[in-house]
Amino acid sequence: MTAALAPAAVLDAADWQARRRAHEERVDAWLGPHLARRRSGVRHPVEDFLFTYYSHRPAQLRRWHPGAGVVLRDADPAGFGRDYRATAAGVTLDTEGVRARRAESIAWIRALLAATAGRPAHLGCFGMHEWAMVYRQTQDEVRHNAWPLRLSPAETAAVVEERGVRCSHFDAFRFFTAPARPLNVLTPTRESQHALEQPGCLHANMDLYKWACKLSPLVASELVADCFELAKEVRTLDMRASPYDLSELGYPPVRVETVEGRHEYVRAQRSFAERAAPLRARLIAECDRILPAANG
């Protein structure tokens, strides 16, 4: 028998409406430029990534959810979506229904987050995953071919061959060019993700946003937005350290092909790992809050 989740909080109308308003205003600052570009057919290799690479749509990011167990007084369940129901105390998420559909996914996410959190951060990759994605390609063949490479294709390839590639993240590795894959010291797969993911990886820390989205609406939208905010900054470093020249867009390069650039990259990478750790812990705690009741 599934145990009920104890109420986390009961919010008066003024409280939950203020939280919803604050969330929408915060997210609108991110969504506005993206939606304007989309309407005009303009693509941005840095700012649009989180909206195109991940499946969470802008409207989903903007919609506020209080999280599992929170009761909203003087609310209409129709205004929150099909997974909400009215109770004597107020409107709340049908947590039992949502977790019944997603229990396996929640457990998988929780296991990945915990495994990642339990490992030391490795900071010696120097962002070579982005270089491996253009290895031995011409300017016309690279993914963001509207933007020039900082070095020639031959010089770019030489950097990859000199530095080597030490990428543990499958969802980066799968975009490597075919000749770059044998240069990686690992061969990540979806099946080995729990065994290889580590907290120094930029993409693992960006993916906290993905896992928060997959846990929504069971987790509060403020946590989803916190993960998005970090992912947005991580993506900026990711592309500044890439072989692309994005200086015209206001992104000075982190020249990881130089000693100074590698030091700069590691400093930023370490900072992101430190900032990601509490977000990862919060996501794990939310999984633990939901799953024991489901397994009780």
C-alpha atoms as a PDB file:
ATOM      1  CA  MET A   1       0.000   0.000   0.000  1.00  0.00           C
ATOM      2  CA  THR A   2       1.289   3.460  -0.877  1.00  0.00           C
ATOM      3  CA  ALA A   3       1.752   5.770   2.081  1.00  0.00           C
ATOM      4  CA  ALA A   4       0.565   9.360   1.853  1.00  0.00           C
ATOM      5  CA  LEU A   5       3.126  12.144   1.821  1.00  0.00           C
ATOM      6  CA  ALA A   6       2.846  14.398   4.858  1.00  0.00           C
ATOM      7  CA  PRO A   7       1.991  18.036   4.016  1.00  0.00           C
ATOM      8  CA  ALA A   8       5.162  20.102   3.589  1.00  0.00           C
ATOM      9  CA  ALA A   9       3.419  23.454   4.050  1.00  0.00           C
ATOM     10  CA  VAL A  10       0.077  25.214   3.822  1.00  0.00           C
ATOM     11  CA  LEU A  11       0.323  28.536   1.971  1.00  0.00           C
ATOM     12  CA  ASP A  12      -2.174  31.357   2.163  1.00  0.00           C
ATOM     13  CA  ALA A  13      -3.226  32.912  -1.134  1.00  0.00           C
ATOM     14  CA  ALA A  14      -1.014  35.957  -0.636  1.00  0.00           C
ATOM     15  CA  ASP A  15       2.040  33.746  -0.004  1.00  0.00           C
ATOM     16  CA  TRP A  16       1.691  31.368  -2.923  1.00  0.00           C
ATOM     17  CA  GLN A  17       0.676  34.112  -5.333  1.00  0.00           C
ATOM     18  CA  ALA A  18       3.772  36.110  -4.353  1.00  0.00           C
ATOM     19  CA  ARG A  19       5.968  33.050  -4.919  1.00  0.00           C
ATOM     20  CA  ARG A  20       4.373  32.388  -8.280  1.00  0.00           C
ATOM     21  CA  ARG A  21       4.768  36.010  -9.346  1.00  0.00           C
ATOM     22  CA  ALA A  22       8.437  36.092  -8.282  1.00  0.00           C
ATOM     23  CA  HIS A  23       9.141  32.881 -10.193  1.00  0.00           C
ATOM     24  CA  GLU A  24       7.477  34.155 -13.359  1.00  0.00           C
ATOM     25  CA  GLU A  25       9.366  37.448 -13.220  1.00  0.00           C
ATOM     26  CA  ARG A  26      12.665  35.642 -12.686  1.00  0.00           C
ATOM     27  CA  VAL A  27      12.082  33.257 -15.575  1.00  0.00           C
ATOM     28  CA  ASP A  28      10.741  35.934 -17.922  1.00  0.00           C
ATOM     29  CA  ALA A  29      14.139  37.637 -17.844  1.00  0.00           C
ATOM     30  CA  TRP A  30      15.591  34.466 -19.399  1.00  0.00           C
ATOM     31  CA  LEU A  31      12.706  33.624 -21.699  1.00  0.00           C
ATOM     32  CA  GLY A  32      12.169  37.059 -23.231  1.00  0.00           C
ATOM     33  CA  PRO A  33      15.346  37.241 -25.349  1.00  0.00           C
ATOM     34  CA  HIS A  34      15.036  33.586 -26.408  1.00  0.00           C
ATOM     35  CA  LEU A  35      11.420  33.949 -27.532  1.00  0.00           C
ATOM     36  CA  ALA A  36      12.227  37.176 -29.390  1.00  0.00           C
ATOM     37  CA  ARG A  37      15.031  35.426 -31.279  1.00  0.00           C
ATOM     38  CA  ARG A  38      12.783  32.476 -32.050  1.00  0.00           C
ATOM     39  CA  ARG A  39      10.125  34.763 -33.538  1.00  0.00           C
ATOM     40  CA  SER A  40      12.716  36.449 -35.750  1.00  0.00           C
ATOM     41  CA  GLY A  41      14.467  33.219 -36.750  1.00  0.00           C
ATOM     42  CA  VAL A  42      17.771  34.153 -35.102  1.00  0.00           C
ATOM     43  CA  ARG A  43      19.850  31.448 -33.405  1.00  0.00           C
ATOM     44  CA  HIS A  44      22.200  32.013 -30.481  1.00  0.00           C
ATOM     45  CA  PRO A  45      24.773  29.234 -29.834  1.00  0.00           C
ATOM     46  CA  VAL A  46      25.038  30.004 -26.109  1.00  0.00           C
ATOM     47  CA  GLU A  47      21.767  31.493 -24.888  1.00  0.00           C
ATOM     48  CA  ASP A  48      19.402  29.160 -26.776  1.00  0.00           C
ATOM     49  CA  PHE A  49      21.110  25.898 -25.845  1.00  0.00           C
ATOM     50  CA  LEU A  50      19.120  25.128 -22.688  1.00  0.00           C
ATOM     51  CA  PHE A  51      15.867  25.592 -24.608  1.00  0.00           C
ATOM     52  CA  THR A  52      16.832  23.389 -27.556  1.00  0.00           C
ATOM     53  CA  TYR A  53      19.082  20.689 -26.082  1.00  0.00           C
ATOM     54  CA  TYR A  54      16.739  19.944 -23.184  1.00  0.00           C
ATOM     55  CA  SER A  55      13.099  18.996 -23.767  1.00  0.00           C
ATOM     56  CA  HIS A  56      11.582  21.301 -21.120  1.00  0.00           C
ATOM     57  CA  ARG A  57       9.696  23.968 -23.053  1.00  0.00           C
ATOM     58  CA  PRO A  58       9.755  27.666 -22.118  1.00  0.00           C
ATOM     59  CA  ALA A  59       6.116  27.566 -20.994  1.00  0.00           C
ATOM     60  CA  GLN A  60       6.906  24.629 -18.706  1.00  0.00           C
ATOM     61  CA  LEU A  61       9.816  26.478 -17.132  1.00  0.00           C
ATOM     62  CA  ARG A  62       7.610  29.513 -16.531  1.00  0.00           C
ATOM     63  CA  ARG A  63       4.739  27.587 -14.926  1.00  0.00           C
ATOM     64  CA  TRP A  64       5.076  27.652 -11.154  1.00  0.00           C
ATOM     65  CA  HIS A  65       4.657  24.506  -9.063  1.00  0.00           C
ATOM     66  CA  PRO A  66       4.855  24.542  -5.262  1.00  0.00           C
ATOM     67  CA  GLY A  67       6.222  20.992  -4.970  1.00  0.00           C
ATOM     68  CA  ALA A  68       4.902  17.780  -3.467  1.00  0.00           C
ATOM     69  CA  GLY A  69       2.936  18.060  -0.250  1.00  0.00           C
ATOM     70  CA  VAL A  70       2.323  21.817  -0.416  1.00  0.00           C
ATOM     71  CA  VAL A  71      -1.294  22.930   0.049  1.00  0.00           C
ATOM     72  CA  LEU A  72      -2.496  26.176  -1.554  1.00  0.00           C
ATOM     73  CA  ARG A  73      -5.415  27.941   0.044  1.00  0.00           C
ATOM     74  CA  ASP A  74      -8.008  29.707  -2.121  1.00  0.00           C
ATOM     75  CA  ALA A  75      -6.646  28.175  -5.319  1.00  0.00           C
ATOM     76  CA  ASP A  76      -8.330  26.615  -8.352  1.00  0.00           C
ATOM     77  CA  PRO A  77      -6.855  23.232  -9.341  1.00  0.00           C
ATOM     78  CA  ALA A  78      -7.677  23.937 -12.992  1.00  0.00           C
ATOM     79  CA  GLY A  79      -5.127  26.736 -12.930  1.00  0.00           C
ATOM     80  CA  PHE A  80      -2.263  24.375 -12.074  1.00  0.00           C
ATOM     81  CA  GLY A  81      -2.766  21.387 -14.363  1.00  0.00           C
ATOM     82  CA  ARG A  82      -4.243  17.931 -14.488  1.00  0.00           C
ATOM     83  CA  ASP A  83      -2.166  16.578 -11.598  1.00  0.00           C
ATOM     84  CA  TYR A  84      -3.700  18.894  -8.998  1.00  0.00           C
ATOM     85  CA  ARG A  85      -6.765  18.224  -6.874  1.00  0.00           C
ATOM     86  CA  ALA A  86      -8.902  20.082  -4.373  1.00  0.00           C
ATOM     87  CA  THR A  87      -8.946  19.005  -0.721  1.00  0.00           C
ATOM     88  CA  ALA A  88     -10.659  20.390   2.358  1.00  0.00           C
ATOM     89  CA  ALA A  89      -7.464  22.303   3.201  1.00  0.00           C
ATOM     90  CA  GLY A  90      -6.855  23.636  -0.312  1.00  0.00           C
ATOM     91  CA  VAL A  91      -5.368  22.666  -3.669  1.00  0.00           C
ATOM     92  CA  THR A  92      -2.435  20.263  -3.734  1.00  0.00           C
ATOM     93  CA  LEU A  93      -0.510  18.094  -6.169  1.00  0.00           C
ATOM     94  CA  ASP A  94      -1.752  14.530  -6.565  1.00  0.00           C
ATOM     95  CA  THR A  95       1.612  13.284  -5.405  1.00  0.00           C
ATOM     96  CA  GLU A  96       0.565   9.640  -5.219  1.00  0.00           C
ATOM     97  CA  GLY A  97      -0.640   9.675  -8.818  1.00  0.00           C
ATOM     98  CA  VAL A  98       2.482  11.384 -10.158  1.00  0.00           C
ATOM     99  CA  ARG A  99       4.971   9.223  -8.294  1.00  0.00           C
ATOM    100  CA  ALA A 100       3.075   6.064  -9.268  1.00  0.00           C
ATOM    101  CA  ARG A 101       3.759   6.940 -12.905  1.00  0.00           C
ATOM    102  CA  ARG A 102       7.333   8.033 -12.323  1.00  0.00           C
ATOM    103  CA  ALA A 103       8.677   5.916  -9.456  1.00  0.00           C
ATOM    104  CA  GLU A 104      11.190   4.092 -11.667  1.00  0.00           C
ATOM    105  CA  SER A 105      12.448   7.335 -13.215  1.00  0.00           C
ATOM    106  CA  ILE A 106      12.746   9.050  -9.818  1.00  0.00           C
ATOM    107  CA  ALA A 107      14.760   6.134  -8.446  1.00  0.00           C
ATOM    108  CA  TRP A 108      17.050   6.186 -11.514  1.00  0.00           C
ATOM    109  CA  ILE A 109      17.651   9.932 -11.172  1.00  0.00           C
ATOM    110  CA  ARG A 110      18.257   9.638  -7.440  1.00  0.00           C
ATOM    111  CA  ALA A 111      20.811   6.864  -7.949  1.00  0.00           C
ATOM    112  CA  LEU A 112      22.675   8.895 -10.581  1.00  0.00           C
ATOM    113  CA  LEU A 113      22.749  12.036  -8.442  1.00  0.00           C
ATOM    114  CA  ALA A 114      23.941  10.127  -5.379  1.00  0.00           C
ATOM    115  CA  ALA A 115      26.635   8.276  -7.323  1.00  0.00           C
ATOM    116  CA  THR A 116      27.887  11.550  -8.790  1.00  0.00           C
ATOM    117  CA  ALA A 117      27.871  13.290  -5.413  1.00  0.00           C
ATOM    118  CA  GLY A 118      29.885  10.448  -3.893  1.00  0.00           C
ATOM    119  CA  ARG A 119      32.878  10.927  -6.195  1.00  0.00           C
ATOM    120  CA  PRO A 120      35.660  13.517  -6.167  1.00  0.00           C
ATOM    121  CA  ALA A 121      35.589  16.176  -8.854  1.00  0.00           C
ATOM    122  CA  HIS A 122      37.998  15.545 -11.730  1.00  0.00           C
ATOM    123  CA  LEU A 123      39.178  18.826 -13.217  1.00  0.00           C
ATOM    124  CA  GLY A 124      41.644  17.750 -15.895  1.00  0.00           C
ATOM    125  CA  CYS A 125      39.493  17.578 -19.023  1.00  0.00           C
ATOM    126  CA  PHE A 126      40.050  21.259 -19.972  1.00  0.00           C
ATOM    127  CA  GLY A 127      36.847  21.339 -22.023  1.00  0.00           C
ATOM    128  CA  MET A 128      38.230  19.173 -24.812  1.00  0.00           C
ATOM    129  CA  HIS A 129      34.784  17.637 -25.368  1.00  0.00           C
ATOM    130  CA  GLU A 130      33.748  20.684 -27.420  1.00  0.00           C
ATOM    131  CA  TRP A 131      36.911  20.391 -29.477  1.00  0.00           C
ATOM    132  CA  ALA A 132      36.267  16.681 -30.060  1.00  0.00           C
ATOM    133  CA  MET A 133      32.873  17.600 -31.514  1.00  0.00           C
ATOM    134  CA  VAL A 134      34.565  19.478 -34.381  1.00  0.00           C
ATOM    135  CA  TYR A 135      37.686  17.297 -34.691  1.00  0.00           C
ATOM    136  CA  ARG A 136      38.741  16.848 -38.320  1.00  0.00           C
ATOM    137  CA  GLN A 137      35.728  18.765 -39.614  1.00  0.00           C
ATOM    138  CA  THR A 138      35.754  21.705 -41.993  1.00  0.00           C
ATOM    139  CA  GLN A 139      34.188  25.046 -41.093  1.00  0.00           C
ATOM    140  CA  ASP A 140      31.083  24.106 -43.093  1.00  0.00           C
ATOM    141  CA  GLU A 141      30.695  20.783 -41.288  1.00  0.00           C
ATOM    142  CA  VAL A 142      30.824  21.976 -37.677  1.00  0.00           C
ATOM    143  CA  ARG A 143      27.587  22.259 -35.721  1.00  0.00           C
ATOM    144  CA  HIS A 144      27.649  26.040 -35.230  1.00  0.00           C
ATOM    145  CA  ASN A 145      28.964  26.803 -38.699  1.00  0.00           C
ATOM    146  CA  ALA A 146      27.637  30.361 -38.641  1.00  0.00           C
ATOM    147  CA  TRP A 147      30.475  31.139 -36.238  1.00  0.00           C
ATOM    148  CA  PRO A 148      34.162  30.832 -37.134  1.00  0.00           C
ATOM    149  CA  LEU A 149      36.635  28.595 -35.386  1.00  0.00           C
ATOM    150  CA  ARG A 150      39.386  30.439 -33.515  1.00  0.00           C
ATOM    151  CA  LEU A 151      42.023  28.187 -35.077  1.00  0.00           C
ATOM    152  CA  SER A 152      42.215  26.448 -38.414  1.00  0.00           C
ATOM    153  CA  PRO A 153      40.793  22.897 -38.590  1.00  0.00           C
ATOM    154  CA  ALA A 154      44.345  21.521 -38.648  1.00  0.00           C
ATOM    155  CA  GLU A 155      45.375  23.587 -35.615  1.00  0.00           C
ATOM    156  CA  THR A 156      42.189  22.579 -33.789  1.00  0.00           C
ATOM    157  CA  ALA A 157      42.917  18.915 -34.459  1.00  0.00           C
ATOM    158  CA  ALA A 158      46.484  19.353 -33.230  1.00  0.00           C
ATOM    159  CA  VAL A 159      45.218  20.719 -29.888  1.00  0.00           C
ATOM    160  CA  VAL A 160      42.952  17.693 -29.440  1.00  0.00           C
ATOM    161  CA  GLU A 161      45.760  15.292 -30.289  1.00  0.00           C
ATOM    162  CA  GLU A 162      48.243  17.049 -28.012  1.00  0.00           C
ATOM    163  CA  ARG A 163      45.934  17.411 -24.987  1.00  0.00           C
ATOM    164  CA  GLY A 164      43.985  14.178 -25.371  1.00  0.00           C
ATOM    165  CA  VAL A 165      40.336  13.805 -24.368  1.00  0.00           C
ATOM    166  CA  ARG A 166      39.181  12.671 -20.914  1.00  0.00           C
ATOM    167  CA  CYS A 167      35.399  12.913 -21.140  1.00  0.00           C
ATOM    168  CA  SER A 168      33.215  10.850 -18.792  1.00  0.00           C
ATOM    169  CA  HIS A 169      29.839  12.211 -19.934  1.00  0.00           C
ATOM    170  CA  PHE A 170      27.914  10.121 -22.448  1.00  0.00           C
ATOM    171  CA  ASP A 171      25.731  12.950 -23.720  1.00  0.00           C
ATOM    172  CA  ALA A 172      28.844  14.881 -24.703  1.00  0.00           C
ATOM    173  CA  PHE A 173      30.738  11.854 -26.025  1.00  0.00           C
ATOM    174  CA  ARG A 174      27.906  10.862 -28.379  1.00  0.00           C
ATOM    175  CA  PHE A 175      28.422  14.130 -30.285  1.00  0.00           C
ATOM    176  CA  PHE A 176      32.141  13.511 -30.876  1.00  0.00           C
ATOM    177  CA  THR A 177      33.157  13.115 -34.489  1.00  0.00           C
ATOM    178  CA  ALA A 178      33.928   9.528 -35.442  1.00  0.00           C
ATOM    179  CA  PRO A 179      37.725  10.060 -35.576  1.00  0.00           C
ATOM    180  CA  ALA A 180      37.669  11.769 -32.157  1.00  0.00           C
ATOM    181  CA  ARG A 181      36.020   8.924 -30.260  1.00  0.00           C
ATOM    182  CA  PRO A 182      39.084   6.645 -30.140  1.00  0.00           C
ATOM    183  CA  LEU A 183      41.084   9.557 -28.663  1.00  0.00           C
ATOM    184  CA  ASN A 184      38.924   9.591 -25.524  1.00  0.00           C
ATOM    185  CA  VAL A 185      40.356   7.628 -22.592  1.00  0.00           C
ATOM    186  CA  LEU A 186      36.843   6.368 -21.773  1.00  0.00           C
ATOM    187  CA  THR A 187      33.958   5.005 -23.820  1.00  0.00           C
ATOM    188  CA  PRO A 188      30.899   6.312 -21.960  1.00  0.00           C
ATOM    189  CA  THR A 189      27.537   4.659 -22.584  1.00  0.00           C
ATOM    190  CA  ARG A 190      24.074   5.248 -21.197  1.00  0.00           C
ATOM    191  CA  GLU A 191      24.483   2.008 -19.262  1.00  0.00           C
ATOM    192  CA  SER A 192      27.742   3.177 -17.654  1.00  0.00           C
ATOM    193  CA  GLN A 193      26.453   6.645 -16.776  1.00  0.00           C
ATOM    194  CA  HIS A 194      25.959   5.866 -13.074  1.00  0.00           C
ATOM    195  CA  ALA A 195      29.497   4.483 -12.895  1.00  0.00           C
ATOM    196  CA  LEU A 196      31.226   7.354 -14.716  1.00  0.00           C
ATOM    197  CA  GLU A 197      29.397  10.601 -13.944  1.00  0.00           C
ATOM    198  CA  GLN A 198      31.481  12.907 -11.742  1.00  0.00           C
ATOM    199  CA  PRO A 199      30.813  16.308 -10.124  1.00  0.00           C
ATOM    200  CA  GLY A 200      33.553  18.256 -11.909  1.00  0.00           C
ATOM    201  CA  CYS A 201      31.955  17.675 -15.307  1.00  0.00           C
ATOM    202  CA  LEU A 202      30.361  20.787 -16.790  1.00  0.00           C
ATOM    203  CA  HIS A 203      27.679  18.772 -18.539  1.00  0.00           C
ATOM    204  CA  ALA A 204      26.842  16.766 -15.421  1.00  0.00           C
ATOM    205  CA  ASN A 205      26.298  20.056 -13.610  1.00  0.00           C
ATOM    206  CA  MET A 206      24.249  21.508 -16.464  1.00  0.00           C
ATOM    207  CA  ASP A 207      22.162  18.341 -16.350  1.00  0.00           C
ATOM    208  CA  LEU A 208      20.973  19.182 -12.845  1.00  0.00           C
ATOM    209  CA  TYR A 209      18.479  21.335 -14.714  1.00  0.00           C
ATOM    210  CA  LYS A 210      17.363  18.318 -16.739  1.00  0.00           C
ATOM    211  CA  TRP A 211      16.862  16.176 -13.633  1.00  0.00           C
ATOM    212  CA  ALA A 212      14.989  18.971 -11.863  1.00  0.00           C
ATOM    213  CA  CYS A 213      12.684  19.236 -14.888  1.00  0.00           C
ATOM    214  CA  LYS A 214      12.073  15.501 -14.882  1.00  0.00           C
ATOM    215  CA  LEU A 215      11.180  15.683 -11.178  1.00  0.00           C
ATOM    216  CA  SER A 216       8.749  18.574 -11.772  1.00  0.00           C
ATOM    217  CA  PRO A 217       6.017  19.114 -10.555  1.00  0.00           C
ATOM    218  CA  LEU A 218       7.124  17.062  -7.544  1.00  0.00           C
ATOM    219  CA  VAL A 219       9.833  19.627  -6.780  1.00  0.00           C
ATOM    220  CA  ALA A 220       9.264  23.351  -6.357  1.00  0.00           C
ATOM    221  CA  SER A 221       9.801  25.504  -9.425  1.00  0.00           C
ATOM    222  CA  GLU A 222      12.255  27.653  -7.488  1.00  0.00           C
ATOM    223  CA  LEU A 223      14.630  24.662  -7.403  1.00  0.00           C
ATOM    224  CA  VAL A 224      14.169  24.104 -11.135  1.00  0.00           C
ATOM    225  CA  ALA A 225      14.988  27.777 -11.737  1.00  0.00           C
ATOM    226  CA  ASP A 226      18.055  27.588  -9.486  1.00  0.00           C
ATOM    227  CA  CYS A 227      19.340  24.683 -11.579  1.00  0.00           C
ATOM    228  CA  PHE A 228      18.574  26.560 -14.804  1.00  0.00           C
ATOM    229  CA  GLU A 229      20.472  29.607 -13.572  1.00  0.00           C
ATOM    230  CA  LEU A 230      23.576  27.537 -12.860  1.00  0.00           C
ATOM    231  CA  ALA A 231      23.258  25.656 -16.157  1.00  0.00           C
ATOM    232  CA  LYS A 232      23.082  28.949 -18.033  1.00  0.00           C
ATOM    233  CA  GLU A 233      26.386  30.093 -16.525  1.00  0.00           C
ATOM    234  CA  VAL A 234      28.012  26.709 -17.101  1.00  0.00           C
ATOM    235  CA  ARG A 235      26.993  26.784 -20.751  1.00  0.00           C
ATOM    236  CA  THR A 236      28.688  30.154 -21.098  1.00  0.00           C
ATOM    237  CA  LEU A 237      32.006  28.713 -19.899  1.00  0.00           C
ATOM    238  CA  ASP A 238      31.446  25.646 -22.069  1.00  0.00           C
ATOM    239  CA  MET A 239      31.281  27.777 -25.201  1.00  0.00           C
ATOM    240  CA  ARG A 240      33.913  30.315 -24.174  1.00  0.00           C
ATOM    241  CA  ALA A 241      36.335  27.387 -23.865  1.00  0.00           C
ATOM    242  CA  SER A 242      35.184  25.860 -27.140  1.00  0.00           C
ATOM    243  CA  PRO A 243      37.064  26.237 -30.437  1.00  0.00           C
ATOM    244  CA  TYR A 244      34.458  28.733 -31.689  1.00  0.00           C
ATOM    245  CA  ASP A 245      35.150  32.469 -31.855  1.00  0.00           C
ATOM    246  CA  LEU A 246      32.109  34.042 -30.178  1.00  0.00           C
ATOM    247  CA  SER A 247      33.752  37.358 -29.310  1.00  0.00           C
ATOM    248  CA  GLU A 248      31.285  39.160 -31.583  1.00  0.00           C
ATOM    249  CA  LEU A 249      28.526  38.003 -29.219  1.00  0.00           C
ATOM    250  CA  GLY A 250      30.401  39.313 -26.188  1.00  0.00           C
ATOM    251  CA  TYR A 251      32.052  36.055 -25.098  1.00  0.00           C
ATOM    252  CA  PRO A 252      35.835  36.391 -24.781  1.00  0.00           C
ATOM    253  CA  PRO A 253      37.508  33.019 -25.272  1.00  0.00           C
ATOM    254  CA  VAL A 254      38.989  30.906 -22.523  1.00  0.00           C
ATOM    255  CA  ARG A 255      42.014  29.748 -24.485  1.00  0.00           C
ATOM    256  CA  VAL A 256      42.366  26.204 -23.185  1.00  0.00           C
ATOM    257  CA  GLU A 257      45.025  25.576 -25.815  1.00  0.00           C
ATOM    258  CA  THR A 258      47.331  27.667 -23.572  1.00  0.00           C
ATOM    259  CA  VAL A 259      48.566  27.083 -20.021  1.00  0.00           C
ATOM    260  CA  GLU A 260      46.948  30.294 -18.803  1.00  0.00           C
ATOM    261  CA  GLY A 261      43.639  29.359 -20.403  1.00  0.00           C
ATOM    262  CA  ARG A 262      43.662  25.922 -18.796  1.00  0.00           C
ATOM    263  CA  HIS A 263      44.257  27.467 -15.387  1.00  0.00           C
ATOM    264  CA  GLU A 264      41.347  29.861 -15.970  1.00  0.00           C
ATOM    265  CA  TYR A 265      39.134  26.962 -17.032  1.00  0.00           C
ATOM    266  CA  VAL A 266      39.947  24.860 -13.976  1.00  0.00           C
ATOM    267  CA  ARG A 267      39.233  27.757 -11.608  1.00  0.00           C
ATOM    268  CA  ALA A 268      35.798  28.245 -13.149  1.00  0.00           C
ATOM    269  CA  GLN A 269      35.162  24.501 -13.324  1.00  0.00           C
ATOM    270  CA  ARG A 270      35.956  24.106  -9.620  1.00  0.00           C
ATOM    271  CA  SER A 271      33.656  26.995  -8.734  1.00  0.00           C
ATOM    272  CA  PHE A 272      30.792  25.447 -10.685  1.00  0.00           C
ATOM    273  CA  ALA A 273      31.361  22.074  -9.010  1.00  0.00           C
ATOM    274  CA  GLU A 274      31.143  23.759  -5.613  1.00  0.00           C
ATOM    275  CA  ARG A 275      27.950  25.594  -6.557  1.00  0.00           C
ATOM    276  CA  ALA A 276      26.386  22.480  -8.077  1.00  0.00           C
ATOM    277  CA  ALA A 277      26.928  20.342  -4.970  1.00  0.00           C
ATOM    278  CA  PRO A 278      24.143  21.896  -2.837  1.00  0.00           C
ATOM    279  CA  LEU A 279      21.728  21.811  -5.775  1.00  0.00           C
ATOM    280  CA  ARG A 280      22.474  18.132  -6.284  1.00  0.00           C
ATOM    281  CA  ALA A 281      21.960  17.551  -2.552  1.00  0.00           C
ATOM    282  CA  ARG A 282      18.607  19.346  -2.671  1.00  0.00           C
ATOM    283  CA  LEU A 283      17.455  17.171  -5.565  1.00  0.00           C
ATOM    284  CA  ILE A 284      18.537  14.022  -3.733  1.00  0.00           C
ATOM    285  CA  ALA A 285      16.684  15.176  -0.614  1.00  0.00           C
ATOM    286  CA  GLU A 286      13.533  15.759  -2.660  1.00  0.00           C
ATOM    287  CA  CYS A 287      13.768  12.255  -4.135  1.00  0.00           C
ATOM    288  CA  ASP A 288      14.210  10.828  -0.639  1.00  0.00           C
ATOM    289  CA  ARG A 289      11.224  12.792   0.627  1.00  0.00           C
ATOM    290  CA  ILE A 290       8.997  11.396  -2.115  1.00  0.00           C
ATOM    291  CA  LEU A 291      10.258   7.840  -2.603  1.00  0.00           C
ATOM    292  CA  PRO A 292      10.088   6.469   0.982  1.00  0.00           C
ATOM    293  CA  ALA A 293       6.371   7.172   1.054  1.00  0.00           C
ATOM    294  CA  ALA A 294       5.999   5.391  -2.256  1.00  0.00           C
ATOM    295  CA  ASN A 295       7.971   2.409  -0.971  1.00  0.00           C
ATOM    296  CA  GLY A 296       6.556   2.420   2.528  1.00  0.00           C
END
